[in-house]
Every structure is written in C-alpha cells, then in structure tokens.
Coordinates of C-alpha atoms in Angstrom, one line a residue:
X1 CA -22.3 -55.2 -12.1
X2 CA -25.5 -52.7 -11.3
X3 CA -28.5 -53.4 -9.0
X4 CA -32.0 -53.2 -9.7
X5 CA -32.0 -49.6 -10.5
X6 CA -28.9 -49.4 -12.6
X7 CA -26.8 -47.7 -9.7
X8 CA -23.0 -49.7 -9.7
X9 CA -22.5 -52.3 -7.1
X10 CA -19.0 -53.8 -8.3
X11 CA -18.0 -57.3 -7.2
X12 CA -20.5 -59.3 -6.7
X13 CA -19.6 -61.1 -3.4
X14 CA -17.5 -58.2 -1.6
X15 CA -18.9 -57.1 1.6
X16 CA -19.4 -53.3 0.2
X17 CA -21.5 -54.5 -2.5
X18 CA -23.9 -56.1 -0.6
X19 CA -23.9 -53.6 1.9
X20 CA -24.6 -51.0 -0.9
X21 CA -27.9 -53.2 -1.7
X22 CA -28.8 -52.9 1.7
X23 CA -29.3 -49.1 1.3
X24 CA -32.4 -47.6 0.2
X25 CA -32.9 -47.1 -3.8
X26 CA -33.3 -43.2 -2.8
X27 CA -30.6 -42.8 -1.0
X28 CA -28.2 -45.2 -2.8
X29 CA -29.4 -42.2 -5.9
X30 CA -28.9 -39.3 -3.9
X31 CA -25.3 -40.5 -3.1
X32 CA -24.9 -41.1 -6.9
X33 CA -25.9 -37.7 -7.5
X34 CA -23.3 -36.1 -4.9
X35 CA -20.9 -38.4 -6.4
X36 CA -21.4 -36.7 -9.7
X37 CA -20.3 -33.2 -8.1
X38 CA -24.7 -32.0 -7.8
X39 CA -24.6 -29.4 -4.8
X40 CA -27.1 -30.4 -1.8
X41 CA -30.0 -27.9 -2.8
X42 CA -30.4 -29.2 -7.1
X43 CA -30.3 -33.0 -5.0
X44 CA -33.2 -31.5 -3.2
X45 CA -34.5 -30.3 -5.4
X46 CA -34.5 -33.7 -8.2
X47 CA -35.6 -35.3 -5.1
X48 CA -38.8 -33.0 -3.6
X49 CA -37.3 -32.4 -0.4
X50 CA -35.4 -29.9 1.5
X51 CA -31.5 -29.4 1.7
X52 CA -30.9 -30.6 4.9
X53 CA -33.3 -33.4 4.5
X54 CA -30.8 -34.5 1.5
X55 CA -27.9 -34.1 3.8
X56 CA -29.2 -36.5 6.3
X57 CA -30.1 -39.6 4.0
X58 CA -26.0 -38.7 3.1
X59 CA -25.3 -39.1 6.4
X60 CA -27.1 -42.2 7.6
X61 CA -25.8 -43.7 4.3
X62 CA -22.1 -43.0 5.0
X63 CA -23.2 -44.3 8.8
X64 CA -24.7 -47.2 7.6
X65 CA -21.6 -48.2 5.1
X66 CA -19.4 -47.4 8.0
X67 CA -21.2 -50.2 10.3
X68 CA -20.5 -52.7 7.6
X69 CA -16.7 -51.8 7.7
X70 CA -16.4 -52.1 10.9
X71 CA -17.4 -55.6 10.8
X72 CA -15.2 -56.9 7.7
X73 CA -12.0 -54.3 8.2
X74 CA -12.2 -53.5 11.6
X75 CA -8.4 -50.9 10.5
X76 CA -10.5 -49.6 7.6
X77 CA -10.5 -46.4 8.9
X78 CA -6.3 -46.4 9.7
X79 CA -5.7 -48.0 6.6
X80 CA -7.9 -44.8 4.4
X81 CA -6.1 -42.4 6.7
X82 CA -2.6 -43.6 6.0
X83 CA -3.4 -43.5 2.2
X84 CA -4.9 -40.4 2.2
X85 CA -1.9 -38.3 3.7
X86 CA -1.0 -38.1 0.3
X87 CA -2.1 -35.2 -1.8
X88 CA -4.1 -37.4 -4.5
X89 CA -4.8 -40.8 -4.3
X90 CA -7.2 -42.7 -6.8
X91 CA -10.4 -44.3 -5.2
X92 CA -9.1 -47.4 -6.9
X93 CA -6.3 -47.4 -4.4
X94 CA -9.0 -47.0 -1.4
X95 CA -11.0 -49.8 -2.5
X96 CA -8.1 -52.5 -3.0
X97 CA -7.2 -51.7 0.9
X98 CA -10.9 -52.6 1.6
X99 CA -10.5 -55.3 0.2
X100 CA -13.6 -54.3 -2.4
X101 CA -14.2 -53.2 -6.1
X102 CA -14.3 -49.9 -7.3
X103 CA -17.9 -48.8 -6.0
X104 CA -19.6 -45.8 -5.5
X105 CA -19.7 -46.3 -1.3
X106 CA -15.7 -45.9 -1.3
X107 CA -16.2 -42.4 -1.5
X108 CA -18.3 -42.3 1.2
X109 CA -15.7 -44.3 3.6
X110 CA -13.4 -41.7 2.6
X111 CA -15.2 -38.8 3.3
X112 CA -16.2 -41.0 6.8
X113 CA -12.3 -40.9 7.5
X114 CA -11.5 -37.6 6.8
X115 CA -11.0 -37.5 3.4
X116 CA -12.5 -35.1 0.6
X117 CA -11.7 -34.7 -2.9
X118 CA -8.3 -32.4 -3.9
X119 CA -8.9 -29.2 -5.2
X120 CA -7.5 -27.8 -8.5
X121 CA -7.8 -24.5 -10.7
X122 CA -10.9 -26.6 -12.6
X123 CA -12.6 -27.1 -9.2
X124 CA -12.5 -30.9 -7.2
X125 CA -11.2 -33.2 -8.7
X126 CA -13.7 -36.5 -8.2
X127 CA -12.8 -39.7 -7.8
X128 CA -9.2 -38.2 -6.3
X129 CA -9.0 -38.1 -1.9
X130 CA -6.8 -36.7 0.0
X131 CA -7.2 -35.3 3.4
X132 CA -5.4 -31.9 2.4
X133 CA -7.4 -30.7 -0.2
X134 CA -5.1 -27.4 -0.9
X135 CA -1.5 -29.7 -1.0
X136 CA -2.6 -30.6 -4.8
X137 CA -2.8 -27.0 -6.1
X138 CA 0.0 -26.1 -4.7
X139 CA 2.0 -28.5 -6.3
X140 CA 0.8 -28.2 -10.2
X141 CA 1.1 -24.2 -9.3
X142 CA 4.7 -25.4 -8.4
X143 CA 5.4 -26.8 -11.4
X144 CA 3.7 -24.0 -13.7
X145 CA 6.4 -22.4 -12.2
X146 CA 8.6 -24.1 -14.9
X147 CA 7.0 -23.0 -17.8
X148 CA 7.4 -23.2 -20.7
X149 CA 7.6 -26.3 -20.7
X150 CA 8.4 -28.2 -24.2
X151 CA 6.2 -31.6 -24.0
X152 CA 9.0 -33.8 -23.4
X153 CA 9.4 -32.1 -20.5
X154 CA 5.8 -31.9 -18.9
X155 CA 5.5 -35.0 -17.0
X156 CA 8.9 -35.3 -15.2
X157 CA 8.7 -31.2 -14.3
X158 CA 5.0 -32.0 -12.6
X159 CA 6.5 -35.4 -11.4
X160 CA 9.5 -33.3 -9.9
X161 CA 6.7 -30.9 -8.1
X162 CA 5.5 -33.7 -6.0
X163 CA 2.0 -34.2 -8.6
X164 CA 1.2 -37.9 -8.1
X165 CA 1.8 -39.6 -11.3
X166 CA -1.5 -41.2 -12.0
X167 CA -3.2 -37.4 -11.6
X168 CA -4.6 -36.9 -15.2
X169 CA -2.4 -33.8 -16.0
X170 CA -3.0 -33.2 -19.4
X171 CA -7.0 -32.5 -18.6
X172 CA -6.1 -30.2 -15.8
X173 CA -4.0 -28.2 -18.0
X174 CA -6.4 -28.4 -21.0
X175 CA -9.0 -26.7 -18.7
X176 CA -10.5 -22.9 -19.1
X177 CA -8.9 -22.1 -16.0
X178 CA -5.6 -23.3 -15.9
X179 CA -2.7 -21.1 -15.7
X180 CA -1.1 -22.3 -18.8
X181 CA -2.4 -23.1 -22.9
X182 CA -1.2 -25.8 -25.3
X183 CA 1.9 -24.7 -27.8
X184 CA 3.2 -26.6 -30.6
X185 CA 4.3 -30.1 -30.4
X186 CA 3.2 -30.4 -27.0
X187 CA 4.7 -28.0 -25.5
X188 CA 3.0 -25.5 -22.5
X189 CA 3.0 -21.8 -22.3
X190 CA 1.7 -19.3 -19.8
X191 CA -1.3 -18.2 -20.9
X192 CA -0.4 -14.4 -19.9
X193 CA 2.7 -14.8 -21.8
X194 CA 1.9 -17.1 -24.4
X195 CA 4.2 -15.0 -27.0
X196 CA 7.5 -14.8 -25.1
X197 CA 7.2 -18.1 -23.8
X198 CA 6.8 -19.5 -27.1
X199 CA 9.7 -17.2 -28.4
X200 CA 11.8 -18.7 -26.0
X201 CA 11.6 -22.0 -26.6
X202 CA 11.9 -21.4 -30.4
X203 CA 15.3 -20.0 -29.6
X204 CA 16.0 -22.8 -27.2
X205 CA 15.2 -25.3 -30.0
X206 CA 17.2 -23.3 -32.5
X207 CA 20.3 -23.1 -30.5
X208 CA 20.9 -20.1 -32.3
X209 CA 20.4 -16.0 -32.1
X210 CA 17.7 -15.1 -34.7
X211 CA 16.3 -11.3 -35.6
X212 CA 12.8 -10.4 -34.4
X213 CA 11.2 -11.2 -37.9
X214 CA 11.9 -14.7 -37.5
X215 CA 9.5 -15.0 -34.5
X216 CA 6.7 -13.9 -36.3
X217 CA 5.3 -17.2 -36.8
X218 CA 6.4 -19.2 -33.5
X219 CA 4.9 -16.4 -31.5
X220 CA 1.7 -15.6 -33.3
X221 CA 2.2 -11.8 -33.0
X222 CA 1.8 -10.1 -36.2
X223 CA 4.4 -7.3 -35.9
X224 CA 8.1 -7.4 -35.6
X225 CA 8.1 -3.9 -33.5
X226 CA 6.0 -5.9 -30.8
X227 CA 7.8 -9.0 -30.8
X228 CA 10.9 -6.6 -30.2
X229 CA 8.7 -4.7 -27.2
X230 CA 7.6 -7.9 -25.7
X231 CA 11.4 -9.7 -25.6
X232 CA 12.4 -6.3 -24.5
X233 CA 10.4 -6.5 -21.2
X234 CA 11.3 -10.3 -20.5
X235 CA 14.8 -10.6 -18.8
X236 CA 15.4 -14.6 -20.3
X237 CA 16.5 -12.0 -24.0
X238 CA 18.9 -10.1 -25.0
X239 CA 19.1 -8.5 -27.8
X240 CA 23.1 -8.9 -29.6
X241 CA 24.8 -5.2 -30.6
X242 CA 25.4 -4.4 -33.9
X243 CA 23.4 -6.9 -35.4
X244 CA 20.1 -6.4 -33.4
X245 CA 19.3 -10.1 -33.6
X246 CA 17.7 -12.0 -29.9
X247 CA 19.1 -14.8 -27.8
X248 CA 18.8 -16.3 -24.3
X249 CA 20.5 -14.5 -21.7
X250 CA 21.1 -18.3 -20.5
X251 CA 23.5 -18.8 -23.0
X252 CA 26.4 -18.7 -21.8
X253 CA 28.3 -19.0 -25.6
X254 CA 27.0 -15.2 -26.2
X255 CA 29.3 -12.6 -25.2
X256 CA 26.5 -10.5 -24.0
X257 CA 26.9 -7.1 -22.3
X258 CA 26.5 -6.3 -18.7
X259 CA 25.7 -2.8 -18.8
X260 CA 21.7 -1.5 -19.3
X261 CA 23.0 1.6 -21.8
X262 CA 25.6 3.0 -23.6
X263 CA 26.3 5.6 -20.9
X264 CA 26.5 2.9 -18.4
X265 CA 29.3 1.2 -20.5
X266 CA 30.5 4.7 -20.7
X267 CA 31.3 5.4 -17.0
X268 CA 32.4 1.8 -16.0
X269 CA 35.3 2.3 -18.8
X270 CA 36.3 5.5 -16.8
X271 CA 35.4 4.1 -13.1
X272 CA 38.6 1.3 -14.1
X273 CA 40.6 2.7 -16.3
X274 CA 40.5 6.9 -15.6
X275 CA 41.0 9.6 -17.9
X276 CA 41.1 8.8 -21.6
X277 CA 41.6 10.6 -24.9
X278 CA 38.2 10.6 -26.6
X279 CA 39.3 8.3 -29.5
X280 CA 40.9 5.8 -27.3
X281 CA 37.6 5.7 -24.7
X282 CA 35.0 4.9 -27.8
X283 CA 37.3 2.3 -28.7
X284 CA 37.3 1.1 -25.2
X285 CA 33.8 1.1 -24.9
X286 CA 32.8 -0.2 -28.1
X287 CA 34.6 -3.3 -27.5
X288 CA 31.9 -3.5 -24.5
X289 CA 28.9 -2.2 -25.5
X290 CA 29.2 -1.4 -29.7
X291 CA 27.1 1.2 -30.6
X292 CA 27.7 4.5 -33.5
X293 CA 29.8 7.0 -33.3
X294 CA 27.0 9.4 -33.0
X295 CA 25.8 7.3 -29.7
X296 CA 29.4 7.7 -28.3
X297 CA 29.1 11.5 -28.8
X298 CA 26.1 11.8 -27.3
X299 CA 27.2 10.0 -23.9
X300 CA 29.9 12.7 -23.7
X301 CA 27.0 15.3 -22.3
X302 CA 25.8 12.7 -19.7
X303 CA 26.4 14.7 -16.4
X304 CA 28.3 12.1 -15.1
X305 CA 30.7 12.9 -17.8
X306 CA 33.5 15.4 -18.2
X307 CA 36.3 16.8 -19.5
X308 CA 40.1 17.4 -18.0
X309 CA 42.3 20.3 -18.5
X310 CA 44.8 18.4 -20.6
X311 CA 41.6 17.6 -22.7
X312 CA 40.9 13.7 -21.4
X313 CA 37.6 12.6 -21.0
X314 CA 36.9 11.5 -17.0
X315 CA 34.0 11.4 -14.5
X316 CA 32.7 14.9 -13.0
X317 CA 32.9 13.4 -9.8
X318 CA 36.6 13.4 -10.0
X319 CA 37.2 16.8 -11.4
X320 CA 36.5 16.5 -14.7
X321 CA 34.3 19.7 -16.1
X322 CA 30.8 18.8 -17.4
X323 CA 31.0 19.2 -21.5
X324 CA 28.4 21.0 -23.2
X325 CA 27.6 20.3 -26.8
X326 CA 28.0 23.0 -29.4
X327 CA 24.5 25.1 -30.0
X328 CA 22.5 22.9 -32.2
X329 CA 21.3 24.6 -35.7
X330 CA 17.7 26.2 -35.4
X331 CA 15.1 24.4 -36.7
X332 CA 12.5 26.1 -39.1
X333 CA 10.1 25.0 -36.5
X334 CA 11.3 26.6 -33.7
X335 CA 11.7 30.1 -32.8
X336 CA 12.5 32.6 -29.8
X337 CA 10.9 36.2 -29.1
X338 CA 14.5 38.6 -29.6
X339 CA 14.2 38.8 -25.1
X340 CA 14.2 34.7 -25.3
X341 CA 11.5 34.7 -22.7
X342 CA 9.1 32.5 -25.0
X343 CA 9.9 29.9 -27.4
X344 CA 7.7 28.9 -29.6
X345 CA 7.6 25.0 -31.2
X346 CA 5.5 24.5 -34.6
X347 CA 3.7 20.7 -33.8
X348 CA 1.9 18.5 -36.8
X349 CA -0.8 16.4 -35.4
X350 CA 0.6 12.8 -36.1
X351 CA -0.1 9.1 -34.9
X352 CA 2.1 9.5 -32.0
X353 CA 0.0 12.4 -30.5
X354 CA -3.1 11.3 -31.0
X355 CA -2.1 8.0 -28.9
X356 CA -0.6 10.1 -26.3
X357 CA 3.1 9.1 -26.6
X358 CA 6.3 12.0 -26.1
X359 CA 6.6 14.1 -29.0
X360 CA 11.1 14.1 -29.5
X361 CA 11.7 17.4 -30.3
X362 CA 15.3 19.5 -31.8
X363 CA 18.0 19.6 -28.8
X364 CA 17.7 23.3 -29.9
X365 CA 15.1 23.9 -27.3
X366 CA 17.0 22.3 -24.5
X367 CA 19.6 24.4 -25.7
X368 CA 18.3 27.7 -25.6
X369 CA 16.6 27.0 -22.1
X370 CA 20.0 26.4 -20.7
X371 CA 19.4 22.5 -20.4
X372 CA 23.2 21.5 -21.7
X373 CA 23.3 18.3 -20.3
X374 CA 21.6 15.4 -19.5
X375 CA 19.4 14.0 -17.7
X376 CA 17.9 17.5 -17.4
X377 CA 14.0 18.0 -16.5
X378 CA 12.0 21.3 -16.8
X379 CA 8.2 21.6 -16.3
X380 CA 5.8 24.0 -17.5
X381 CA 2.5 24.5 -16.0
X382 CA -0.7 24.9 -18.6
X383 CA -3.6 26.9 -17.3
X384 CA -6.2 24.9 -15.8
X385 CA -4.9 21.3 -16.0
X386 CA -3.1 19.6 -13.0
X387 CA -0.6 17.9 -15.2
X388 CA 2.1 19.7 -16.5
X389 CA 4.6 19.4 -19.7
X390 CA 7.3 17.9 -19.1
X391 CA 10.2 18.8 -21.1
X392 CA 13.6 15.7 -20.6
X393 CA 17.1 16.3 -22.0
X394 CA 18.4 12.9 -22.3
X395 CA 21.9 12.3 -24.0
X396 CA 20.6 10.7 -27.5
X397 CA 17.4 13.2 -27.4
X398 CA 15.0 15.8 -26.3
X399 CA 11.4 15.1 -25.5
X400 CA 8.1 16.6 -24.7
X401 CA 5.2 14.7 -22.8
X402 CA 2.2 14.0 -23.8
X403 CA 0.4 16.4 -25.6
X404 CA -2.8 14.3 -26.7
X405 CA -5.9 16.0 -24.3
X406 CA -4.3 19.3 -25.1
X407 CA -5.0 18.9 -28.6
X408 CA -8.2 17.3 -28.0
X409 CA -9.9 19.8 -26.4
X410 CA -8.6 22.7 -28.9
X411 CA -10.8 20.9 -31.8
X412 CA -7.7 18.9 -33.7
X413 CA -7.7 15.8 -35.4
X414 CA -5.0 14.3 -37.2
X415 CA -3.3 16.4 -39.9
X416 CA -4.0 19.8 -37.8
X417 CA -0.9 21.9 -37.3
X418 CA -0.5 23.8 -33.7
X419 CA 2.2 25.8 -32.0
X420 CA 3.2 25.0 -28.5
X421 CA 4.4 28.2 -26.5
X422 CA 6.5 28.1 -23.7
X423 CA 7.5 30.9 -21.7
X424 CA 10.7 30.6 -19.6
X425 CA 9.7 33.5 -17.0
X426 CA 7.2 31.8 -14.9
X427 CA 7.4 28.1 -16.7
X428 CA 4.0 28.2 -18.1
X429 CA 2.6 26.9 -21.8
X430 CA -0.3 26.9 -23.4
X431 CA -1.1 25.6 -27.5
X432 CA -2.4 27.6 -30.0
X433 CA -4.8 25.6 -33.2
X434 CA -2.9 27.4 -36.6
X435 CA -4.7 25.5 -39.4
X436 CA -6.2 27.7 -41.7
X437 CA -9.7 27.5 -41.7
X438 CA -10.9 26.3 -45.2
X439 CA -7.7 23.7 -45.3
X440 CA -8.2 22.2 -41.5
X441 CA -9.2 18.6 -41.3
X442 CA -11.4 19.4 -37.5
X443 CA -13.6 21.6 -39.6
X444 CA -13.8 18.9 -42.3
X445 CA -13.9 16.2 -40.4
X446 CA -15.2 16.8 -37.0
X447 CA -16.2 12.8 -36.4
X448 CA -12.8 12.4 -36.1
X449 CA -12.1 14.0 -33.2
X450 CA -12.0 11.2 -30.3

C-alpha cells in the first residue's frame, strides 16, 4: 500500500501507517532517501537545503514516529532492544514486535532504540539492525576462516560462526570486497589463494595423491613448475618421495615423512641408532626419507656429519671426523692463477641471470677455496656496491648470488659471455664483459638491455 506520493505505508489500519501519513511529504522522502543508504549532504543537496537542515527533519521524524509508539506499545522500545542484541536481525522481525507491517518508519524506531544497521566487508547492510554493528563482521571473517569451503559446506560453516541464518550470504560473498571468490560447483576460495585452495579441495574430492600436472585445470595456473612452487609454500601438501606426486598432509593413510630434508632424515637415523656402516645407514634412511644414492652421498659432507676410526659413519658432535669429498674434476670453465690467489669462473648470460636468481656453479670452486663442507658461506666484496657475492656450499650444490645488476651495468644482454674473478687474498671480485666485439648481442642489440 503507498500514500499519495508513492512512498510505502504497509497495512492499512496499523498505527505506524497512519502515523507515517501524518509526516510531512518532504520529510517522509528525505527518510526514504536515508533509507536507501544517500549520505546527509547528496539528501541536501536533492532537497535545496543544508546538511544539518536534512538532519533535523530526520530527527523530528524519528521523534514524531516515537510519540506514536509510545502510545500503541508503550515496551516498544524494550521489545527492539531485546531483538537487537543480536548481531543481525531483519526489520521484518522489528515490525512483527510492533505489532505493524513492514514500513519504512521501523527503521527509524530502530535507530530511536539504539539500533543501526550491521556492518560488512560490502559496507551496511540495510534493512539488517543490530545494536553492535562490528559483531556481524566478525563472525563471516570467522567463518572465512574455514575456507575453502566446498558448497555443501557453506551454510552450516557460516551457521557454525554464529552468522544469523536469514543473513543473505551468498550476496555478501559474491561482493568486490569480500575475502573469498566463487569455485566450481559452489564451492569458496580465498581470493589470495584461489589456486591452492582450489588444489586442495580437488585432492580432497579425489581422495587420492595426484602429480602436479593433474592440477593444471582445477587450479587455473598454466604451469606445472608453479603449481609445484605454490603447494610447496602451503603446509595442507606434501609432496610423496620417489614418485613426486601431492597429497594432503591431513591424510592420515599417507606414510608421509617427518623430516624437512634429506640431511635431516640423515642425522635423526644417527641421533637413535649411532654409528653405522655407510651401506647400512642409506638403507636406514631411505626407508624414511627415499631419495638417490647420489643425495645420500652428498649428506655425508653435511658438517654435522662424520666419520669414526673404525670407518662408521656418526655425528661430529660425538667424535666422529668431518668427511671431506674427494677434489671435484676441473671444469673447462674454471681456472686458478698457479699462486691460487684468484680463481676465475667463465659465466653465459642466461634466463636465470637476467631475473636475478643464484647462478649453481662446479663444487670445484668451493673446493679449491677450502670450503669442504657444508653449509659453508664466503663473501666477496665488489668495488663500489654495498652488496656483496655471496658464495654457499650446500651438500647437493654450490651457488653464487645474484649476479643480475653486475651484468647490467657492464653493457650485457642475454647471450653475452663474462668471467667472474675472485680473489681469495682480500675476498674481493669484480666481472669482466669477454664477448668479442663483432659477435656480441649488447652491441647488436642494445634495446635489450633492461
């Protein structure tokens, strides 16, 4: 039902109605306007008067609706209150304990008692009171907590949370800002994680471990190397030894290893068990942590790691005497001065040093800098730059730090060959550009330099 001037006035013969008709037409629209979510100054504005003059027709309309209240629920005001504690409540809810309609002036008795609407990631949400605005967010942020959430599972997670049930959930979630994004078959992801969530609940569907190929697709990531990186990172995967394939740590059918790295496997077999005879510690610690023969030989030059006098392998800390591996073959990219104060490393410019990552490099460097076993760090200062190269010795391989914005700013692009120098005197380097002239791509191609 709608009065002259089109505004709702619900029942026809309940007291708020006519009350409603009682107000002025431009007040019963500037109430209608705040209704709709307008802020105070585009009301003023519609209207052709100030802010605060909008404010005040507000507030002798919520005065005026109040009167008429008091006269046909004299409680009105107890009975809003006692509704309201609750984090949402429908207006349809106030207006059956006033005995009224849905109308437009319940909002205003709410707001009279104390009530405002609850907010949410997407802002207020009208025609929703409560009189603890926060209490709602908090709860849906509770039970995005959950997610992912697969879509049989989204209304008793939320409902679990404390979200009233009438609470249109879907829309919140469907807005721009909320914290999560629809998946298939109406499931919910986290919008920052989209990709693992969605991997795990492919797995969780599947039962099953699968290889990082086969969540191509569910995950929308176009590259098995990232799908690998990103499960990598998430603690909910692990990925099986030998076969390389990714399952839920949850599963408890998986006989999934406890130890970070082969080396850790390595000296938790000798914490229990003691000394061992090579041969019978890589059995031992394949049956924990399966890995190649080649990784099992390289754990042997961990520094944790030694070796006893009848030939047993055992932890340093109990007496055993660091191994050192056998000196590596020279590379034909590597080379030492006869005094073997300055070793010299011939470099390629590839992919992985234009984008900045370690260059892996022969263990014969490490090895002729005295760096025989591992971890070892040694840094070499480069004229004029604060940050220095850092050379690791780790057990499975060497590595050299970035070398990108050295190569930059000596003129290479990708293709360009360069020597790296490093003098073990006074641990300083510096890189020297060895492309011919007439065959380098910088002098080329010298828009490719970026």
């Amino acid at each position: 039902m709608t009065d002259g001037d089109g505004a709702k006035t619900g029942v026809v013969d309940d007291w708020l109605g006519a009350a409603w008709l009682v107000l002025p037409p431009r007040s019963r629209r500037i109430v209608e306007d705040r209704a709709r979510g307008e802020t105070l100054g585009s009301i003023g504005q519609q209207h052709e008067m100030s802010r605060e003059k909008a404010r005040q027709l507000l507030v002798k309309a919520q005065e005026r609706l109040s009167y008429y209240a008091d006269a046909f629920v004299p409680d009105w005001r107890d009975r809003l209150m006692a509704l309201t504690v609750s984090p949402a409540v429908p207006e349809s809810k106030l207006a059956a304990a006033l005995g009224v309609g849905e109308h437009i002036g319940v909002g205003l008795l709410a707001k009279a008692a104390g009530a405002e609407p609850p907010l949410t990631w997407a802002g207020r949400l009208h025609g929703w009171w409560t009189r603890n605005p926060t209490a709602l967010e908090v709860l849906l942020r509770a039970g995005v907590e959950e997610a992912p959430l697969r879509g049989e599972d989204v209304a008793v997670t939320f409902a679990s949370s404390g979200v009233p049930d009438d609470v249109p959930l879907l829309e919140l979630l469907g807005h721009s800002k909320s914290p999560l994004v629809p998946g298939v078959e109406g499931s919910w992801l986290r919008r920052r994680a989209r990709g693992r969530d969605a991997a795990y609940l492919y797995l969780l569907a599947n039962g099953e471990p699968c290889p990082a190929e086969d969540l191509l697709e569910p995950t929308g990531i176009k590259r098995r190397a990232a799908v690998a990186e990103a499960l990598r990172r998430d603690e909910r995967f692990v990925q099986l030894r030998l076969e390389g394939k990714w399952a839920l740590a949850e599963w408890p059918h998986l006989n999934v290893t406890p130890y970070a790295n082969a080396v850790d496997a390595f000296v938790a077999v000798l914490t229990e068990l003691g000394p061992l005879p090579k041969d019978a510690l890589f059995v031992k610690v394949g049956e924990r942590y399966p890995v190649t023969l080649w990784r099992l030989q390289q754990c042997l030059l961990d520094d944790r790691v030694g070796m006893t006098g009848d030939g047993s392998i055992d932890l340093v800390a109990r007496g055993a005497t660091p191994i050192e591996e056998r000196e590596p073959t020279q590379p034909a990219t590597m080379a030492a001065d006869p005094a073997g104060n300055v070793l010299g490393v011939r470099l390629t410019v590839d992919k992985d040093i234009l984008r900045g990552s370690g260059v892996v490099v022969s263990s014969w460097l490490t090895w002729q800098l005295g760096m025989r076993q591992a971890p070892m760090v040694r840094t070499f200062s480069v004229a004029g730059h604060p940050t220095p190269i850092t050379l690791k010795r780790a057990t499975s391989a060497a590595q050299l730090s970035s070398l990108r914005v050295l190569a930059k700013e000596n003129g290479m692009v990708g293709g360009c060959e360069f020597v790296l120098f490093l003098r073990t005197d006074d641990s300083t380097a510096r890189i020297e550009h060895i492309c011919a002239r007439q065959y380098c791509r910088a002098v080329a191609a010298p828009a490719q330099v970026t």
